[in-house]
Coordinates of C-alpha atoms and ligand atoms in Angstrom, one line a residue:
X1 CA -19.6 -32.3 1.0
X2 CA -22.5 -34.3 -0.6
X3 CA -24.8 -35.9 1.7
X4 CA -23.9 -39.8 2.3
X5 CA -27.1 -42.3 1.6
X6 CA -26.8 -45.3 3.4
X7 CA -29.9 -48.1 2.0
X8 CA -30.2 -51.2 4.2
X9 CA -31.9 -54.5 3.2
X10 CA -34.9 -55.8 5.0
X11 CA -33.6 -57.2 8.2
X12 CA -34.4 -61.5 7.9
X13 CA -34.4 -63.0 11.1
X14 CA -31.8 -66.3 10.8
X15 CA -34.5 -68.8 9.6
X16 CA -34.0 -67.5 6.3
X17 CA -37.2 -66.5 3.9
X18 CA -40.5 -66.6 5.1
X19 CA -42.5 -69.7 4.2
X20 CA -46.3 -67.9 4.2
X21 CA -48.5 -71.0 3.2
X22 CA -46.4 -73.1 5.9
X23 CA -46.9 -70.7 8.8
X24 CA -50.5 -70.7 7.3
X25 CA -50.6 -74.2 8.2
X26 CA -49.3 -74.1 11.1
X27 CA -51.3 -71.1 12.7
X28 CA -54.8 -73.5 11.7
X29 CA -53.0 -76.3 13.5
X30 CA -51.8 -74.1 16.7
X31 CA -55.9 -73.1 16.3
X32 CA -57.0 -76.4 16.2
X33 CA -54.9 -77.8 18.6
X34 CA -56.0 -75.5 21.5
X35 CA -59.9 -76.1 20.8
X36 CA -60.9 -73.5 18.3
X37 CA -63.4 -74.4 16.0
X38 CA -62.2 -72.8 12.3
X39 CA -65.1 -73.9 10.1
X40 CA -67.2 -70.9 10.9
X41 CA -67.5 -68.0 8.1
X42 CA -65.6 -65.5 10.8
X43 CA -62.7 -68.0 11.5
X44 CA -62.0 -69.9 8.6
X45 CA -59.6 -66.5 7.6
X46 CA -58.0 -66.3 11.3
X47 CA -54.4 -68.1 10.5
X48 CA -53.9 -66.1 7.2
X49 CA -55.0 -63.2 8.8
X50 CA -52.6 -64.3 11.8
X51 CA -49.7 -65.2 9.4
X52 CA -49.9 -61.1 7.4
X53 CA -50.5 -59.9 11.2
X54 CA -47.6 -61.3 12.5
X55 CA -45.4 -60.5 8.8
X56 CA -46.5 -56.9 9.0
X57 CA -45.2 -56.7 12.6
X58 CA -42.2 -58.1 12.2
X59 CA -41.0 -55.8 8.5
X60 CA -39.8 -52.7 9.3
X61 CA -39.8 -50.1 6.5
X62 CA -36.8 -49.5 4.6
X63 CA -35.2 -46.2 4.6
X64 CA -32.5 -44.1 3.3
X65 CA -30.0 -42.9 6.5
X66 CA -28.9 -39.4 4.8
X67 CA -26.4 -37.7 6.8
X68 CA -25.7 -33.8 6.6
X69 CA -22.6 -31.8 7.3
X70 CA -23.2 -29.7 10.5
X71 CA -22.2 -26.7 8.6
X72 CA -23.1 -24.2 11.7
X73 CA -21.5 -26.5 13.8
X74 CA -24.7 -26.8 16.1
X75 CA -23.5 -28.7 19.1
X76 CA -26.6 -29.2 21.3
X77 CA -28.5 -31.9 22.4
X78 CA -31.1 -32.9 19.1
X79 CA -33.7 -35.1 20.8
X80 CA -37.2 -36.7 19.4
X81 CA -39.5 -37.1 22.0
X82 CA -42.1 -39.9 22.1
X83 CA -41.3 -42.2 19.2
X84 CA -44.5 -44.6 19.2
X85 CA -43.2 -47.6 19.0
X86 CA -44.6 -52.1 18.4
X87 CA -42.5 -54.4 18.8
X88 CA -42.9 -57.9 19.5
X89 CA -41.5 -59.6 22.7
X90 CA -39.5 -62.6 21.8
X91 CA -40.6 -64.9 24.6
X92 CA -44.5 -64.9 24.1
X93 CA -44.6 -63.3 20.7
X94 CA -47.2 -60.8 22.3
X95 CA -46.4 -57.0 21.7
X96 CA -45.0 -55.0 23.9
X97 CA -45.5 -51.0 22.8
X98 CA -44.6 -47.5 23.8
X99 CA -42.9 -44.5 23.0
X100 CA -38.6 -43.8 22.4
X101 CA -36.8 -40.9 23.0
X102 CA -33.9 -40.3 21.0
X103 CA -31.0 -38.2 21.3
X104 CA -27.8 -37.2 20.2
X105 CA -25.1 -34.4 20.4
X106 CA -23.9 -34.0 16.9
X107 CA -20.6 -34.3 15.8
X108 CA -19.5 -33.4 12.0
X109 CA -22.5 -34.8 10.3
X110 CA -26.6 -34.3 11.4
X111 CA -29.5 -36.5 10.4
X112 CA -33.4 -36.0 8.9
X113 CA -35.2 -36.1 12.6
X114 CA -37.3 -38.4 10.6
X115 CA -34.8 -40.9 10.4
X116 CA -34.7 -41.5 14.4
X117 CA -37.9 -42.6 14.4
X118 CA -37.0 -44.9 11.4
X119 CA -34.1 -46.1 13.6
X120 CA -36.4 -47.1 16.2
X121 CA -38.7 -48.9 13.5
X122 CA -35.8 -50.7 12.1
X123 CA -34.9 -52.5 15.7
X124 CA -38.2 -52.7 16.9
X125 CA -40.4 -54.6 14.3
X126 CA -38.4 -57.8 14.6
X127 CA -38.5 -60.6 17.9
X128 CA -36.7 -58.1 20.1
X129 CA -36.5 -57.8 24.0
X130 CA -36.8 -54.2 25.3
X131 CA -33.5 -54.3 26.6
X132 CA -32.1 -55.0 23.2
X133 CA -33.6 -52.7 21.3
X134 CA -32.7 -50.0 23.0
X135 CA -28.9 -50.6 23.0
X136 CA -29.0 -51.2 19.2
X137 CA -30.8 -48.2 18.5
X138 CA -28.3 -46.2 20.5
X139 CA -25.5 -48.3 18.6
X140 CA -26.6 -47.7 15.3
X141 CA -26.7 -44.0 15.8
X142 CA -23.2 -44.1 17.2
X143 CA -22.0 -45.9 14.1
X144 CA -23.7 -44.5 11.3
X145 CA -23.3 -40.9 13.0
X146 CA -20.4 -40.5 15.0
X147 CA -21.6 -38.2 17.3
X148 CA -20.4 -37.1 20.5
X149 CA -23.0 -38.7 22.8
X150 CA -26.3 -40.9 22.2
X151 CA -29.2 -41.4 24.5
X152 CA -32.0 -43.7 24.2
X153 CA -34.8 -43.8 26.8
X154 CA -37.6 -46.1 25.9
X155 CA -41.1 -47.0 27.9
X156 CA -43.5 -49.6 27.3
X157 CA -46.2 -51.8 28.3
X158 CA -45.4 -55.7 27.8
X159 CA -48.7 -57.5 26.9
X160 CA -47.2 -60.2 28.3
X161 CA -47.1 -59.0 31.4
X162 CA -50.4 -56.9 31.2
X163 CA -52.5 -59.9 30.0
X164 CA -51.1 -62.6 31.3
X165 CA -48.9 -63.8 33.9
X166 CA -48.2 -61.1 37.0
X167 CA -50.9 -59.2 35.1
X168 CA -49.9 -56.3 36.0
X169 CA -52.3 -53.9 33.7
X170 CA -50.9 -50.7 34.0
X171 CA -47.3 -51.2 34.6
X172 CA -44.6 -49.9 32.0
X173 CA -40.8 -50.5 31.6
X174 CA -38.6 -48.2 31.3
X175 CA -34.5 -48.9 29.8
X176 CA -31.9 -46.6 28.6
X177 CA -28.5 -46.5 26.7
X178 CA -26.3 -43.6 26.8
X179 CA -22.9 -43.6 25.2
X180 CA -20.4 -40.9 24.3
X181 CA -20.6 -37.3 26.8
X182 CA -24.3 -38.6 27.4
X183 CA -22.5 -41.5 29.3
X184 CA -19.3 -39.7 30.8
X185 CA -20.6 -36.1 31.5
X186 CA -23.3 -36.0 34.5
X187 CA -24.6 -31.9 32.8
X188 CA -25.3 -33.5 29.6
X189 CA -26.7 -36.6 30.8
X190 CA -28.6 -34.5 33.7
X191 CA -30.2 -32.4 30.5
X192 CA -30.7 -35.7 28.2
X193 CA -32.8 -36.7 31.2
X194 CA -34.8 -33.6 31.7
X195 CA -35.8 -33.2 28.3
X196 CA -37.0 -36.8 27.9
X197 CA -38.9 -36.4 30.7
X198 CA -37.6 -39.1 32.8
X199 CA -36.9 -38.4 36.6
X200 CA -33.8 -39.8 37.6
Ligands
ZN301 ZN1 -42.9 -61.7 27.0

């Protein structure tokens, strides 16, 4: 069987096409408003620099999601470790960053390892919560891969807790999603564990 290619389109996020010279406009005003002086040689780039900033962060990279047959029927864990990872948090707009790992137990068809950490790219460079993300990656491996189990473990540092607010510098969050035998079998989900390095 040949391989299947799957191309997605860059992911919008509702408000439909970016506006660039608008949010131009609006980062000098947001500037402006909260005391910054912009006529100096060093600032007077800041909100276009903010605006491509804030564009690059939020565009993943498209990818193709190519799919091969598991002709030796290999029917172990596959797992990435420590997927580097920004994302932006949705409440603050401040990053939040830190690492995935991703794992599945293959079913018919096996992926390009590189493709997990495109996965992970695709869910995280959009306003996202770190709960989110980390169910959608583990649902879009389950759907485009049908495989017998998914895990996802990610771990991060919120800059929005780190540098403001509780200001807790230091601190990380850690979520999972497990589906398939990862969720129902307590040996492969004990092993899923122990190879991503998280303690349960
Ligand atoms: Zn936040």
């Amino acid at each position: 069987m040949a391989p299947i290619s799957v191309t997605h389109l860059p992911v919008r996020h509702d408000g439909g096409p970016r506006d660039y010279s608008a949010a131009e406009a609006a980062a000098m005003a947001l500037l402006a408003a909260l005391g910054i002086d912009l006529s100096s040689e060093s600032l007077i780039g800041t909100p276009g620099r903010m605006v491509r900033a804030y564009d690059e962060m939020l565009t993943p990279r498209n990818f193709d999601l190519t799919t091969f047959p598991n002709e030796e029927g290999y029917e172990q864990l596959v797992i990435e470790r420590k997927i580097p990872f920004q994302s932006l948090c949705e409440h603050h707009m401040l990053p939040f960053l830190g690492v995935a790992h991703v794992a599945y137990l293959p079913g018919e068809r096996i992926l390009g390892l590189s493709k997990l950490a495109r996965v992970v790219e695709l869910f995280a460079r959009r306003p996202q919560v770190q709960e989110r993300l980390t169910q959608q990656v583990a649902d879009w491996l389950n759907e485009h891969l049908a495989p017998k189990g998914v895990g996802v473990v990610v771990t991060a540092e919120h800059l929005c807790m780190t540098l403001r607010g509780a200001r807790a510098v230091g601190s990380t969050t850690i979520t999972s999603a497990l589906k398939g035998l990862l969720l129902d079998d307590a040996r492969a989900r004990e092993e899923f564990f122990l190879l991503a390095g998280v303690n349960t």
